[in-house]
Coordinates of C-alpha atoms and ligand atoms in Angstrom, one line a residue:
M261 CA 10.5 -30.9 -36.7
H262 CA 13.4 -30.2 -34.1
E263 CA 15.1 -33.2 -35.4
W264 CA 16.0 -31.2 -38.6
S265 CA 17.6 -28.6 -36.7
L266 CA 19.4 -31.2 -34.5
A267 CA 20.7 -32.8 -37.6
E268 CA 22.0 -29.6 -39.1
G269 CA 23.7 -28.5 -36.0
V270 CA 25.4 -31.9 -36.0
I271 CA 26.4 -31.8 -39.8
S272 CA 27.7 -28.3 -39.4
T273 CA 29.7 -28.5 -36.4
A274 CA 31.3 -31.8 -37.9
I275 CA 32.1 -29.8 -41.2
S276 CA 33.6 -26.8 -39.4
V277 CA 35.8 -29.4 -37.2
A278 CA 36.8 -30.9 -40.4
R279 CA 37.9 -27.3 -42.0
D280 CA 39.5 -26.5 -38.8
N281 CA 41.8 -29.3 -39.3
E282 CA 42.2 -29.0 -42.8
A283 CA 40.9 -32.4 -43.6
D284 CA 39.3 -33.7 -46.8
N285 CA 36.7 -36.0 -45.6
I286 CA 34.8 -37.0 -42.5
R287 CA 35.1 -40.7 -42.0
S288 CA 32.5 -41.0 -38.9
I289 CA 30.7 -38.6 -36.7
N290 CA 30.0 -40.1 -33.1
I291 CA 26.9 -38.4 -31.7
K292 CA 25.5 -38.6 -28.4
I293 CA 22.1 -38.2 -27.4
G294 CA 21.0 -37.9 -23.9
E295 CA 18.7 -40.4 -22.7
L296 CA 15.7 -37.8 -21.8
Q297 CA 16.5 -36.0 -25.0
Q298 CA 13.2 -36.4 -27.1
V299 CA 14.2 -37.4 -30.5
E300 CA 12.4 -39.5 -33.2
M301 CA 15.2 -41.5 -34.4
D302 CA 13.7 -42.2 -37.5
I303 CA 13.4 -38.6 -38.7
F304 CA 16.6 -37.8 -37.1
N305 CA 18.5 -40.4 -39.3
L306 CA 16.8 -39.2 -42.5
A307 CA 17.5 -35.7 -41.5
L308 CA 21.2 -36.5 -41.0
E309 CA 21.3 -38.2 -44.4
E310 CA 19.6 -35.4 -46.1
T311 CA 21.7 -32.5 -44.5
A312 CA 24.9 -34.5 -45.3
K313 CA 24.3 -34.5 -48.9
G314 CA 26.7 -32.7 -51.1
T315 CA 28.8 -32.0 -47.9
M316 CA 32.1 -33.7 -46.6
A317 CA 30.1 -35.7 -44.5
E318 CA 28.0 -37.1 -47.4
D319 CA 29.5 -40.7 -47.0
S320 CA 30.2 -40.5 -43.2
E321 CA 29.5 -43.3 -40.9
M322 CA 27.0 -41.8 -38.2
N323 CA 27.2 -43.6 -35.0
I324 CA 24.6 -42.8 -32.4
S325 CA 24.6 -43.6 -28.6
F326 CA 22.8 -42.7 -25.6
D327 CA 24.2 -40.7 -22.9
A328 CA 22.8 -41.8 -19.2
A329 CA 20.7 -39.2 -17.4
V330 CA 21.9 -38.1 -13.8
L331 CA 19.3 -36.2 -11.7
K332 CA 19.7 -33.8 -8.7
C333 CA 17.3 -33.2 -5.8
R334 CA 16.6 -29.6 -5.3
S335 CA 15.6 -30.2 -1.6
C336 CA 18.9 -32.4 -0.2
G337 CA 21.2 -32.2 -3.1
K338 CA 21.7 -35.9 -4.0
E339 CA 22.4 -37.0 -7.2
W340 CA 21.3 -40.0 -8.8
D341 CA 21.3 -42.2 -12.0
F342 CA 17.9 -41.8 -14.0
E343 CA 18.9 -45.7 -14.5
K344 CA 18.3 -46.4 -10.9
S345 CA 14.9 -44.8 -10.8
K346 CA 13.8 -46.5 -14.0
Q347 CA 14.1 -49.8 -12.0
D348 CA 10.9 -48.9 -10.1
L349 CA 9.0 -47.8 -13.2
S350 CA 6.4 -49.8 -14.9
E351 CA 7.1 -50.2 -18.5
D352 CA 4.4 -47.5 -19.6
E353 CA 6.0 -45.3 -17.2
K354 CA 9.3 -45.5 -18.8
E355 CA 7.7 -45.0 -22.0
S356 CA 6.2 -41.8 -21.3
I357 CA 9.1 -40.4 -19.8
H358 CA 11.1 -41.3 -22.7
F359 CA 8.8 -39.3 -25.0
L360 CA 7.8 -36.7 -22.7
P361 CA 10.5 -35.9 -20.3
D362 CA 8.8 -33.6 -18.3
F363 CA 6.6 -36.4 -17.0
A364 CA 9.7 -37.6 -14.9
H365 CA 8.7 -35.3 -12.2
T366 CA 5.3 -37.3 -12.0
Y367 CA 6.8 -40.5 -11.5
I368 CA 10.4 -40.0 -10.0
R369 CA 11.3 -39.0 -6.5
C370 CA 14.5 -38.4 -5.0
P371 CA 15.5 -41.8 -3.3
D372 CA 17.0 -40.0 -0.1
C373 CA 14.3 -37.6 0.8
K374 CA 11.4 -38.5 -1.6
S375 CA 11.0 -34.8 -3.0
P376 CA 9.7 -34.8 -6.4
D377 CA 11.5 -31.6 -6.8
F378 CA 14.7 -32.2 -8.8
R379 CA 16.4 -31.2 -11.9
I380 CA 18.0 -33.0 -14.6
L381 CA 21.9 -32.6 -14.6
K382 CA 22.6 -34.7 -17.6
G383 CA 20.6 -36.4 -20.0
R384 CA 19.2 -33.9 -22.5
G385 CA 20.6 -32.6 -25.7
V386 CA 22.2 -33.6 -28.7
W387 CA 26.0 -33.3 -29.4
I388 CA 28.9 -34.6 -31.1
D389 CA 31.2 -36.8 -29.1
S390 CA 33.9 -37.1 -31.7
V391 CA 34.6 -36.9 -35.5
E392 CA 36.9 -39.0 -37.3
L393 CA 38.7 -37.2 -40.3
E394 CA 40.6 -38.2 -43.4
S395 CA 42.9 -36.2 -45.3
R396 CA 44.2 -37.0 -49.0
Ligands
ZN514 ZN1 16.1 -35.3 -1.8

């Protein structure tokens, strides 16, 4: 259940930002999720809500957006957007990659040299983009 630990990380980070800024309340938390990060959104949303209970983040608005993935070829050094590779994939393949990012290597090739050996530069992880604070 890594959604719970991700949610706890988000809430505790937001609270420490609020404390550092001597705020009384957190109005909103803007959360970014890497496009290739595996997150069960229903569980994540529930975990955020539950974790925030009784804290400054209890009534905060949680805005979640996705951050586009960028890949880099290990053979020729080419960097490209996952979005570009996605255009060549079938719906089923896109689904598998979303749920199991390691499958990306099965379907995706470097657009220049066609090597399947690439790494994910961007597109993983869950982090806070910004928090909106309130002081009384
Ligand atoms: Zn390449």
